Amino acid sequence: MFDLDSRDIKFLPGVGPQKAALLNKELGIYSCGDLLGYFPYKYIDRSRTYKIREIDGNMPYIQLRGRITIFETQGEGKSRRLTGKFTDGTGVIELIWFKGIKYILEKYKTGVEYTVFGKPSLYGHVFNIAHPEIDPVEAIEKIPGLQPYYNTTEKMKTHFLHSKALQKIMYHLWQTIQSPLPETLPAWIIARAQVIYRHEAMRNIHFPQSPDLLRKAQFRLKFEELFYLQLNILRFTRLQQRKLGGFRFDKIGNAFNDFYHTCLPFELTNAQKRVLKEIRADVGSGIQMNRLLQGDVGSGKTLVALMSMLMAIDNGFQACLMAPTEILATQHFETISELVKKIGLRVELLTGSTKKKDRERIHEGLLNGDVHITIGTHALIEDTVNFFNLGLVVIDEQHRFGVAQRARLWKKNSRPPHVLVMTATPIPRTLAMTVYGDLEVSVIDELPPGRKPVQTLHRYDNRRGPLYDSIRKQIQSGRQVYIVYPLIQESEHSDLKNLEEGYKHIQEIFPEYKVCMVHGKMKPAEKEAEMQKFVAGKAQIMVATTVIEVGVNVPNASVMIIENAERFGLSQLHQLRGRVGRGADQSYCILITSYKLSEETRKRIEIMVRTNDGFEIAEADLQLRGPGDMEGTQQSGIAFDLKIANIARDGQILQLARDIANEVLDKDPELSANEHYILKIQLQKIFKKKFNWSLIS
Ligand code: ADP
Ligand code: MG
């Protein structure tokens, strides 16, 4: 049997050294196996031919059949174009070319029947199709209904290696394949996942026999791609856990119980209780916990973190909490110190600006075990910070930390401590499974009782009068207001409201109130002082950049105004909105934009106005932007070069793939069974070039 992977494409009919070199360089395709793995990005249904009179202004690519009656060229030089009037007896449209005019005039003749394919658009009163695809009628009759389209680069196109040429090459390749393609999944998985065989899938992905078979082919290939991705991640995680083991927190002791009975200021929500049970099961299992805790802003994650830390302390371990900013770390420190005041634990704050003397004192307390809980920033992962017996690490707002940073904390004890990662930037489950495939996921999907959902409004920036009136009313009734700007200094976009200008403007509008300002370029002490004015209620309005995005907790603030809201991403808007609605009053978030908005921006704003549900927003964000741009994916270290699966749309397939990958590893952790030999081979083949998970061990 021949091996497609070792057969060079240059020996295929219709390829040759020149085209082969292009395919190498432009698409990384060297072997026939590579070529077969280059899938179409879309299929166009050519089973239906439209009549010209059916065309309306809102059609995708369509197929027409008729004759060109006359060619005309217009314009000179760069604006020269060729128009062909095209009719099928029911109407007339124009075919237009801006390039390759000579070639078109030589190739196509008036009066001959052609099939024309393209996207009609309306110009003036006449529909036209720019750069249509034109074929003799007979040629099209040989193509089945669904025509595949392959992505090609500009360079390839100038060498006539366009989609159609690739399709032809693919056809030649397929003709050379004599025996069925070797299977890449074990038989039991094929049966269990109910997928078709690889040979059938490959045939139909390139040459769909029917819409149904195409769908089955896509399902099979998506499943396979996601399955190997999951198998790889899960295998690594399990290996790691087995090798290293984890600290066992057997008992619930005084720290936890005393806190629960005497310090806890309110009843836990059911979601908090459920998550605590999940954590308790993890830390009691003898395997290292790696858990992602997702919960919307204000859902009470801090409390869950604290109570998990108490579990560690009850078992003779220390715990630490790492936050992305100094402000946030300080706030956590204050909250937590206050909460555990009665049970006599030593809690310390360690950040970049901790004084040398204090730092030495804290370092010492960490080493001899006097300090129970440490809260800090990146300063915690410095090599100079060493613990007596670190058992649990909590990381807040994980999207700011990468895999590598997480890994550094693993090394702070003889075995890796348990890790709880918290985020208020919800990640759709499907994405979390891929990006944080090594983490189990817990969700707090319930807010503490008594919160009124924030009301979100969209206003255009040319009507500020009524807005300022309502701000004044809010302040008169004792509330505070945030106003957020996207930039600190005026950039080349002079229409952008700049923070300092805004600050002055607001001071002029509200001379009777105190306005403070916070931005990222301030010195920490200065920032802290301004922040403190607001926290203490001395300033009624805070003008700020996104530095307030995470963590800041001022329950009395009830209005969040976001200027140039069109400049913010969905998850950022949601984070900012989370700064209000923390008290008992009705809160408002006002998104101010200019009148002219792109389609996508309008959608973003609409979603924000419609829902407060962080998961729904994350889902929408993923749909709008795709996974590559999502916060967190860049740091994750996983290249998002999926060939066929789409994480935004294929959540169910991903779940199935993960379940089956887990099943495989339950049965055969080493993949040593004969029937799993193929899994090993495939893993090696797929991941030889990709991210090396062992880097984080
Ligand atoms: P986040 O999940 O955004 O980190 P926090 O932990 O800061 O949320 O909690 C937000 C607020 O809700 C805090 O003031 C906290 O004291 C309060 N809180 C947390 N849990 C509860 C609860 N079960 N009942 C009432 N209030 C709660
Ligand atoms: Mg928080």
XYZ file of C-alpha atoms and ligand atoms in Angstrom:
725
model
C 0.000 0.000 0.000
C 1.312 3.435 -0.865
C 1.591 6.158 1.724
C 0.004 9.463 0.786
C 2.136 11.332 3.269
C 5.351 10.332 1.590
C 4.182 11.092 -1.920
C 5.264 14.487 -3.185
C 2.545 16.558 -4.840
C 4.816 17.516 -7.709
C 4.247 14.120 -9.278
C 0.497 14.612 -9.476
C -0.980 15.223 -12.909
C -1.481 18.949 -13.431
C 0.890 20.046 -10.669
C 4.516 20.034 -11.720
C 7.486 21.697 -9.992
C 6.265 25.292 -10.301
C 2.812 24.773 -8.876
C 4.216 22.412 -6.292
C 6.572 25.138 -5.104
C 3.635 27.524 -4.803
C 1.615 25.028 -2.818
C 4.612 24.415 -0.539
C 5.191 28.052 0.067
C 1.698 29.468 0.202
C -0.209 26.700 1.937
C 2.415 24.442 3.457
C 1.243 21.574 1.303
C 4.027 19.147 0.408
C 2.625 15.652 0.290
C -0.509 14.195 -1.162
C -1.616 13.646 2.404
C -1.284 17.373 3.116
C -3.279 18.136 0.016
C -6.089 15.807 0.971
C -6.169 17.476 4.357
C -6.768 20.872 2.771
C -10.519 21.207 3.066
C -12.892 23.481 1.206
C -14.048 26.453 3.256
C -17.493 26.535 1.699
C -19.776 24.814 -0.727
C -22.064 26.486 -3.120
C -25.232 24.869 -4.197
C -25.187 24.875 -7.968
C -28.101 22.543 -8.274
C -30.431 25.443 -8.868
C -30.378 27.970 -11.699
C -32.137 31.276 -11.106
C -34.016 33.470 -13.551
C -32.826 37.033 -13.902
C -36.250 38.375 -13.007
C -36.017 36.539 -9.663
C -33.000 38.559 -8.567
C -33.538 40.893 -5.673
C -31.143 43.059 -3.719
C -30.326 40.549 -1.062
C -29.027 37.359 -2.641
C -25.996 35.218 -1.933
C -24.045 33.645 -4.785
C -26.404 32.445 -7.461
C -26.213 30.713 -10.790
C -27.770 32.004 -13.999
C -27.894 30.665 -17.518
C -28.026 32.855 -20.608
C -26.101 34.742 -23.268
C -23.943 37.837 -23.431
C -25.446 40.184 -26.022
C -22.737 42.847 -26.144
C -19.407 43.827 -24.574
C -18.448 47.431 -23.865
C -15.371 48.980 -22.328
C -15.560 52.209 -20.385
C -13.120 54.549 -18.677
C -9.370 54.856 -19.036
C -6.311 53.595 -17.193
C -7.078 52.470 -13.696
C -10.799 53.045 -13.969
C -11.105 51.068 -17.184
C -13.719 48.405 -17.009
C -15.507 45.902 -19.203
C -19.264 45.422 -19.138
C -21.129 42.560 -20.742
C -24.897 42.700 -21.020
C -26.277 39.321 -20.082
C -29.796 38.033 -20.643
C -31.780 34.860 -20.200
C -34.990 36.179 -21.726
C -36.509 37.166 -18.388
C -34.356 40.246 -17.849
C -30.932 41.808 -18.321
C -28.028 42.239 -15.918
C -24.482 43.485 -16.349
C -21.353 41.437 -15.914
C -18.416 43.644 -14.942
C -14.659 43.202 -14.965
C -12.024 45.624 -13.731
C -9.069 43.371 -14.460
C -8.052 40.837 -17.088
C -10.186 42.531 -19.742
C -8.171 41.294 -22.681
C -8.318 37.722 -21.457
C -12.087 37.881 -20.957
C -12.682 39.292 -24.428
C -10.635 36.513 -25.971
C -12.214 33.773 -23.961
C -15.934 34.568 -23.980
C -18.101 35.193 -27.001
C -21.423 36.940 -27.434
C -24.363 34.767 -28.357
C -23.006 31.606 -26.749
C -24.908 30.039 -23.896
C -23.012 30.213 -20.583
C -23.548 29.459 -16.964
C -22.754 32.531 -14.896
C -22.075 32.419 -11.223
C -21.630 35.232 -8.714
C -23.165 37.593 -6.226
C -25.553 40.144 -7.718
C -25.532 43.680 -6.424
C -27.546 46.711 -7.374
C -25.886 49.716 -8.953
C -28.253 52.491 -9.941
C -31.248 50.617 -11.286
C -29.368 47.704 -12.776
C -28.154 44.534 -11.145
C -24.628 43.512 -11.879
C -22.200 40.736 -11.027
C -18.573 41.754 -10.726
C -15.978 39.225 -11.851
C -18.436 36.384 -12.332
C -17.413 32.831 -12.909
C -18.372 31.813 -16.408
C -18.491 28.302 -17.795
C -19.760 26.667 -20.926
C -23.118 25.091 -20.111
C -21.866 21.550 -20.712
C -19.037 21.883 -18.199
C -21.387 22.724 -15.379
C -23.617 19.812 -16.061
C -20.814 17.528 -14.953
C -20.449 19.195 -11.568
C -22.743 17.759 -8.942
C -24.974 20.124 -6.993
C -22.499 21.128 -4.313
C -19.382 22.815 -5.514
C -16.476 23.055 -3.069
C -14.493 26.262 -2.688
C -10.878 26.260 -1.536
C -9.071 29.232 -0.081
C -6.218 30.402 -2.238
C -3.792 33.276 -1.820
C -3.312 36.272 -4.108
C -0.019 34.843 -5.276
C -1.643 31.560 -6.181
C -4.402 33.326 -8.085
C -1.920 35.251 -10.228
C -0.468 31.880 -11.216
C -3.921 30.551 -12.029
C -3.974 28.337 -8.994
C -7.465 29.353 -7.961
C -10.121 27.327 -6.238
C -11.177 25.609 -9.391
C -7.651 24.581 -10.282
C -7.227 23.118 -6.830
C -10.456 21.254 -7.235
C -9.096 19.721 -10.431
C -5.843 18.714 -8.777
C -7.802 17.180 -5.944
C -9.775 15.230 -8.489
C -6.618 13.862 -10.097
C -5.302 12.907 -6.698
C -8.473 11.093 -5.857
C -8.257 9.164 -9.136
C -4.868 7.783 -8.096
C -6.205 6.375 -4.860
C -6.800 2.698 -5.483
C -7.592 1.268 -2.084
C -9.571 2.760 0.804
C -7.696 5.344 2.859
C -6.379 3.916 6.114
C -8.587 4.539 9.129
C -7.351 6.931 11.820
C -9.807 6.062 14.567
C -10.250 2.711 16.343
C -13.329 0.775 15.311
C -15.029 1.076 18.683
C -14.779 4.870 18.607
C -16.209 4.991 15.104
C -19.150 3.009 16.374
C -19.465 4.900 19.620
C -19.350 8.353 18.001
C -21.428 7.169 15.057
C -19.157 8.660 12.459
C -18.548 7.499 8.905
C -15.242 5.980 7.782
C -12.352 8.223 6.939
C -12.348 7.199 3.302
C -15.993 8.150 2.868
C -15.470 11.368 4.807
C -12.509 12.441 2.685
C -14.306 11.656 -0.528
C -17.380 13.635 0.462
C -15.581 16.595 1.947
C -13.931 17.176 -1.437
C -16.592 15.750 -3.724
C -19.921 15.823 -1.896
C -22.318 13.247 -3.229
C -25.253 14.817 -1.412
C -25.898 17.413 1.271
C -26.479 14.629 3.756
C -23.181 12.909 3.027
C -21.393 16.230 3.169
C -22.831 16.829 6.620
C -21.693 13.381 7.759
C -18.238 13.960 6.330
C -17.940 17.261 8.160
C -19.116 15.669 11.367
C -16.560 12.901 11.126
C -13.649 15.217 10.384
C -14.602 17.768 13.023
C -14.996 15.033 15.565
C -11.607 13.593 14.723
C -9.900 16.956 14.973
C -11.448 17.795 18.347
C -11.012 14.291 19.669
C -7.261 14.305 19.184
C -7.029 17.775 20.654
C -8.859 16.631 23.774
C -7.014 13.342 23.983
C -3.739 15.211 23.925
C -4.673 17.694 26.649
C -6.332 15.143 28.889
C -3.528 12.657 28.563
C -1.026 15.262 29.600
C -3.089 16.406 32.584
C -3.652 12.910 33.860
C -0.026 11.994 33.483
C 0.949 15.045 35.413
C -1.521 14.340 38.171
C -0.517 10.741 38.516
C 3.159 11.527 38.565
C 2.932 14.271 41.131
C -0.083 13.393 43.205
C -1.697 16.090 45.298
C -1.985 17.119 48.897
C -4.950 15.559 50.605
C -7.052 17.898 52.691
C -8.892 15.341 54.812
C -10.564 17.381 57.389
C -12.806 20.331 57.850
C -11.548 21.973 61.023
C -11.775 25.005 63.240
C -10.825 27.663 60.745
C -13.568 26.624 58.367
C -16.178 25.910 61.010
C -15.566 28.985 63.107
C -15.686 31.135 60.043
C -18.860 29.503 58.859
C -20.623 29.846 62.191
C -19.349 33.141 63.525
C -17.922 35.293 60.728
C -20.019 34.633 57.660
C -22.173 37.729 57.276
C -24.811 36.073 55.114
C -26.189 32.779 53.905
C -24.207 31.244 51.019
C -26.042 31.043 47.732
C -26.831 27.574 46.452
C -24.315 28.051 43.686
C -21.587 28.954 46.178
C -22.432 25.847 48.217
C -22.326 23.625 45.166
C -18.968 24.972 44.050
C -17.507 24.586 47.526
C -18.574 20.945 47.482
C -16.855 20.446 44.137
C -13.680 21.989 45.497
C -13.885 19.961 48.674
C -14.135 16.767 46.639
C -11.092 17.765 44.594
C -8.812 18.673 47.459
C -9.811 15.566 49.366
C -9.061 13.217 46.487
C -5.286 12.994 46.682
C -4.995 14.367 43.168
C -3.897 17.908 42.506
C -6.825 20.204 41.825
C -6.785 22.438 38.767
C -10.142 24.110 38.725
C -11.516 27.087 36.876
C -14.215 28.964 38.750
C -16.373 31.067 36.504
C -18.874 33.480 37.950
C -20.221 36.766 36.825
C -19.057 39.944 38.511
C -20.610 40.166 41.942
C -21.474 36.498 42.153
C -19.377 36.062 45.287
C -16.240 34.306 44.144
C -14.062 35.890 46.808
C -15.952 34.125 49.526
C -15.556 30.791 47.801
C -11.851 31.478 47.479
C -11.564 32.335 51.141
C -13.429 29.274 52.319
C -11.253 27.073 50.119
C -8.210 28.664 51.707
C -9.622 27.840 55.120
C -9.761 24.181 54.083
C -6.034 24.349 53.397
C -5.327 25.987 56.724
C -7.339 23.372 58.607
C -5.025 20.744 57.146
C -1.801 22.464 58.106
C -1.191 24.228 54.810
C -0.765 27.830 53.767
C -2.768 29.504 51.021
C -2.234 32.450 48.744
C -4.349 34.554 46.432
C -2.835 36.249 43.422
C -4.600 39.200 41.769
C -3.638 40.990 38.558
C -3.412 44.521 39.951
C -2.272 46.162 43.113
C -5.625 47.833 43.649
C -7.409 44.540 43.413
C -4.946 42.768 45.675
C -5.314 45.501 48.259
C -9.078 45.295 48.127
C -8.982 41.519 48.575
C -6.615 41.953 51.448
C -8.932 44.378 53.184
C -12.053 42.303 52.628
C -10.454 39.070 53.714
C -8.644 40.502 56.742
C -11.949 41.947 57.888
C -13.827 38.685 57.353
C -11.399 36.489 59.281
C -10.658 39.032 61.998
C -12.407 36.983 64.653
C -10.632 33.692 64.008
C -7.108 34.940 64.521
C -5.385 34.113 61.271
C -2.356 35.964 60.002
C -3.101 37.518 56.631
C -0.471 39.498 54.705
C -0.359 41.640 51.594
C 2.603 41.319 49.255
C 2.894 43.541 46.200
C 5.516 45.377 44.228
C 5.207 48.373 46.489
C 5.479 46.517 49.783
C 8.302 48.211 51.728
C 11.549 46.309 52.056
C 11.247 45.967 55.804
C 7.696 44.637 55.583
C 8.669 42.348 52.775
C 11.431 40.783 54.836
C 9.055 40.295 57.722
C 6.473 38.663 55.438
C 9.045 36.452 53.707
C 10.119 35.206 57.073
C 6.555 34.534 58.201
C 5.919 32.621 54.983
C 8.998 30.471 55.508
C 8.344 29.587 59.121
C 4.634 29.047 58.568
C 3.339 31.936 60.675
C 1.517 33.527 57.771
C -1.662 31.629 56.891
C -2.952 33.609 53.970
C -0.948 35.786 51.588
C -2.613 38.064 49.121
C -0.603 39.692 46.416
C 0.247 40.443 42.839
C 2.937 38.995 40.571
C 5.252 39.673 43.491
C 4.074 36.301 44.819
C 5.701 34.297 42.069
C 9.153 35.808 42.504
C 11.781 33.253 43.304
C 12.542 35.009 46.587
C 9.091 34.111 47.903
C 9.164 30.726 49.590
C 6.610 29.003 51.742
C 6.685 26.676 54.685
C 3.937 24.553 53.244
C 1.896 26.068 50.456
C -1.195 23.956 49.794
C -3.572 26.107 47.777
C -3.147 28.864 45.241
C -6.060 31.011 44.144
C -5.647 33.093 41.017
C -8.147 35.886 40.473
C -9.040 37.133 37.019
C -7.088 34.414 35.350
C -7.223 35.862 31.850
C -4.395 38.159 32.855
C -2.117 35.287 33.705
C -0.773 32.751 31.282
C -0.173 29.070 31.610
C 3.492 29.653 32.319
C 2.784 31.914 35.282
C 0.386 29.413 36.724
C 3.098 26.821 36.390
C 5.571 28.865 38.413
C 3.302 28.617 41.407
C 3.333 24.843 41.071
C 6.938 24.888 42.123
C 6.416 26.565 45.465
C 6.188 23.260 47.281
C 7.489 19.705 46.986
C 4.274 18.810 45.226
C 2.227 21.282 43.228
C -0.356 22.997 45.418
C -4.008 22.872 44.479
C -4.935 25.607 42.067
C -8.213 27.479 41.870
C -8.434 29.924 39.009
C -11.245 32.465 39.087
C -12.646 34.556 36.300
C -15.469 36.984 35.834
C -14.880 37.061 32.123
C -16.947 34.051 31.404
C -15.583 31.812 28.770
C -18.060 29.688 26.895
C -17.789 26.125 28.098
C -16.629 24.923 24.746
C -13.787 27.381 24.671
C -12.794 26.688 28.244
C -12.557 23.000 27.417
C -10.100 23.755 24.681
C -8.126 26.649 26.064
C -8.077 25.416 29.612
C -8.448 21.795 28.706
C -6.386 20.930 31.726
C -8.850 22.621 34.076
C -12.114 21.340 35.444
C -14.792 23.983 35.327
C -17.094 25.189 38.114
C -19.727 27.807 37.578
C -21.469 30.200 39.953
C -24.596 30.949 38.020
C -26.534 32.748 40.698
C -26.167 36.197 42.181
C -26.609 36.848 45.917
C -30.214 37.735 46.702
C -31.505 41.287 46.651
C -29.531 42.536 43.681
C -31.401 44.516 41.111
C -30.147 43.806 37.602
C -28.301 46.764 36.094
C -30.360 48.577 33.512
C -28.365 49.285 30.372
C -29.177 52.129 27.988
C -27.708 53.236 24.693
C -27.397 56.983 24.011
C -25.890 58.944 21.130
C -23.217 61.425 22.015
C -24.975 64.425 20.509
C -27.705 64.443 23.145
C -26.075 64.911 26.505
C -28.411 67.387 28.174
C -30.975 64.894 29.469
C -28.166 62.546 30.450
C -26.492 65.125 32.675
C -29.860 65.890 34.254
C -30.348 62.308 35.296
C -26.780 62.035 36.604
C -27.466 65.071 38.765
C -30.600 63.423 40.121
C -28.676 60.286 41.029
C -25.999 62.238 42.861
C -28.615 64.318 44.662
C -30.074 61.120 46.052
C -26.649 60.172 47.383
C -25.278 57.917 44.615
C -21.894 58.009 42.895
C -21.065 57.878 39.192
C -18.298 56.400 37.058
C -17.433 57.865 33.686
C -15.071 55.741 31.629
C -13.029 56.794 28.626
C -11.105 54.537 26.266
C -7.953 56.631 25.925
C -5.611 58.616 28.100
C -4.013 60.894 25.588
C -5.438 62.322 22.425
C -4.470 60.085 19.575
C -4.558 60.832 15.892
C -8.308 60.261 16.045
C -9.091 63.752 17.201
C -12.761 62.952 17.537
C -11.984 60.653 20.444
C -13.054 62.087 23.763
C -9.947 62.235 25.703
C -9.875 61.554 29.340
C -8.353 64.772 30.540
C -10.622 66.853 28.383
C -13.527 64.846 29.686
C -12.386 65.448 33.204
C -12.342 69.215 32.693
C -15.651 69.110 30.902
C -17.310 67.164 33.706
C -15.910 69.564 36.278
C -17.489 72.428 34.349
C -20.841 70.695 34.043
C -20.916 69.698 37.712
C -19.182 72.535 39.545
C -21.097 71.704 42.711
C -19.569 68.189 42.966
C -16.151 66.754 43.482
C -14.684 64.831 40.544
C -11.695 62.508 40.792
C -9.638 60.936 38.031
C -7.807 57.634 37.683
C -5.798 56.281 34.791
C -3.114 53.750 34.082
C -0.258 56.208 33.669
C -0.517 57.549 37.212
C 1.909 56.558 39.923
C 0.429 53.876 42.177
C 0.285 56.190 45.193
C -1.427 58.935 43.215
C -3.882 56.463 41.770
C -4.570 55.043 45.164
C -5.263 58.515 46.599
C -7.726 59.394 43.847
C -9.412 56.009 44.167
C -9.676 56.487 47.882
C -11.565 59.758 47.413
C -14.222 57.849 45.570
C -14.295 54.845 47.881
C -14.678 57.144 50.894
C -17.471 59.056 49.207
C -15.535 62.312 49.092
C -15.791 62.446 45.310
C -19.160 61.889 43.646
C -17.881 61.316 40.139
C -14.922 59.263 39.041
C -13.537 59.839 35.587
C -11.379 56.884 34.638
C -9.946 54.619 32.006
C -10.409 50.890 32.106
C -8.115 50.555 35.112
C -11.309 50.261 37.107
C -12.325 47.278 35.053
C -11.456 44.644 37.584
C -12.375 44.320 41.146
C -13.058 47.793 42.457
C -15.960 47.561 44.824
C -17.954 50.674 45.655
C -21.508 49.546 46.395
C -22.766 53.124 46.503
C -21.852 53.750 42.865
C -24.975 53.278 40.808
C -24.216 54.779 37.407
C -21.604 53.675 34.908
C -21.241 55.854 31.865
C -19.052 54.512 29.099
C -17.898 57.063 26.553
C -17.051 55.861 23.045
C -18.560 52.536 23.938
C -17.982 51.442 20.357
C -14.280 51.199 21.144
C -14.705 48.504 23.743
C -15.100 44.799 23.260
C -18.056 42.933 24.675
C -16.269 41.320 27.562
C -14.730 44.635 28.549
C -18.086 46.370 28.489
C -19.496 43.632 30.636
C -16.630 43.887 33.098
C -17.079 47.638 33.359
C -20.793 47.305 33.884
C -20.062 44.937 36.733
C -18.658 47.846 38.746
C -22.202 49.022 39.423
C -25.188 47.113 40.729
C -23.298 46.033 43.822
C -25.595 47.760 46.278
C -29.320 47.585 46.841
C -30.212 50.499 44.549
C -31.291 50.337 40.954
C -28.139 50.876 38.903
C -27.626 52.056 35.356
C -25.054 51.543 32.670
C -25.145 54.080 29.863
C -23.321 53.308 26.655
C -22.534 56.418 24.677
C -21.619 56.085 21.025
C -21.561 58.204 17.941
C -24.489 57.936 15.596
C -22.641 56.107 12.850
C -21.942 52.539 13.897
C -20.824 49.484 12.036
C -23.132 46.503 11.898
C -20.965 44.577 14.315
C -20.759 47.398 16.832
C -24.489 47.842 16.729
C -24.870 44.159 17.533
C -22.473 44.453 20.451
C -24.381 47.373 21.915
C -27.704 45.593 21.406
C -26.478 42.538 23.252
C -25.318 44.680 26.162
C -28.679 46.418 26.346
C -30.550 43.151 26.121
C -28.813 40.979 28.689
C -26.829 40.979 31.919
C -25.886 37.343 31.576
C -22.124 37.090 31.250
C -22.306 33.682 29.649
C -24.695 34.805 26.988
C -22.398 37.741 26.306
C -19.344 35.528 26.118
C -21.168 33.229 23.719
C -22.110 36.202 21.541
C -18.568 37.506 21.686
C -17.262 34.195 20.500
C -19.741 34.172 17.619
C -18.883 37.721 16.617
C -15.134 37.531 16.873
C -14.168 33.902 16.653
C -11.981 32.152 19.201
C -8.653 33.517 18.023
C -9.453 36.972 19.317
C -11.033 36.008 22.593
C -9.351 37.208 25.700
C -7.345 34.425 27.167
C -6.648 32.465 24.045
C -3.443 34.285 23.203
C -1.934 33.510 26.550
C -3.161 29.971 26.494
C -0.366 28.877 24.210
C -2.650 26.841 22.008
C -2.549 27.718 18.381
C -6.032 28.093 17.033
C -5.328 26.520 13.747
C -8.216 24.151 13.671
C -8.727 22.999 10.131
C -12.391 22.227 10.117
C -13.971 22.396 13.560
C -15.284 25.706 14.794
C -15.266 26.118 18.536
C -18.031 28.678 18.427
C -20.389 26.380 16.582
C -19.298 22.860 17.318
C -19.766 22.780 21.070
C -21.701 19.538 21.034
C -19.155 17.727 18.948
C -16.457 19.021 21.279
C -18.315 17.658 24.284
C -18.675 14.284 22.611
C -14.996 14.275 21.702
C -14.009 15.083 25.259
C -16.281 12.405 26.736
C -14.877 9.750 24.447
C -11.290 10.877 25.048
C -11.928 10.493 28.772
C -13.414 7.066 28.165
C -10.299 6.008 26.274
C -8.003 7.188 29.050
C -10.121 5.557 31.750
C -9.764 2.233 29.988
C -6.237 2.550 28.773
C -4.244 5.447 30.248
C -1.029 4.503 28.454
C -2.764 3.816 25.159
C -1.006 0.473 25.165
C -3.863 -1.696 23.892
C -3.478 -2.940 20.359
C -6.626 -1.242 19.216
C -5.259 2.058 20.513
C -1.947 1.872 18.712
C -3.396 4.097 16.025
C -4.163 6.783 18.648
C -0.538 6.993 19.642
C 0.591 7.247 16.049
C -1.914 9.961 15.277
C -1.079 11.988 18.385
C 2.567 11.946 17.425
C 1.793 12.942 13.904
C -0.594 15.770 14.782
C 1.235 17.320 17.699
C 4.848 17.010 16.707
C 4.885 20.628 15.600
C 2.470 22.085 18.085
C 2.510 23.476 21.570
C 4.440 21.370 23.974
C 2.346 20.825 27.060
C 5.213 19.432 29.011
C 6.656 22.959 29.122
C 4.384 23.792 32.007
C 5.303 20.844 34.166
P -16.937 38.566 42.508
O -17.492 37.250 42.114
O -17.195 39.610 41.460
O -15.512 38.511 42.913
P -17.382 39.322 45.203
O -16.788 38.115 45.787
O -16.577 40.563 45.201
O -17.820 39.023 43.712
O -18.787 39.569 45.880
C -19.559 40.676 45.562
C -20.320 41.140 46.782
O -21.313 40.203 47.146
C -19.427 41.322 47.977
O -19.770 42.531 48.600
C -19.748 40.128 48.862
O -19.592 40.424 50.214
C -21.209 39.882 48.533
N -21.625 38.485 48.711
C -20.915 37.385 48.382
N -21.615 36.262 48.652
C -22.795 36.660 49.141
C -23.973 35.972 49.621
N -24.043 34.655 49.620
N -25.004 36.705 50.047
C -24.943 38.057 50.041
N -23.890 38.778 49.614
C -22.814 38.089 49.159
Mg -13.758 39.416 42.360
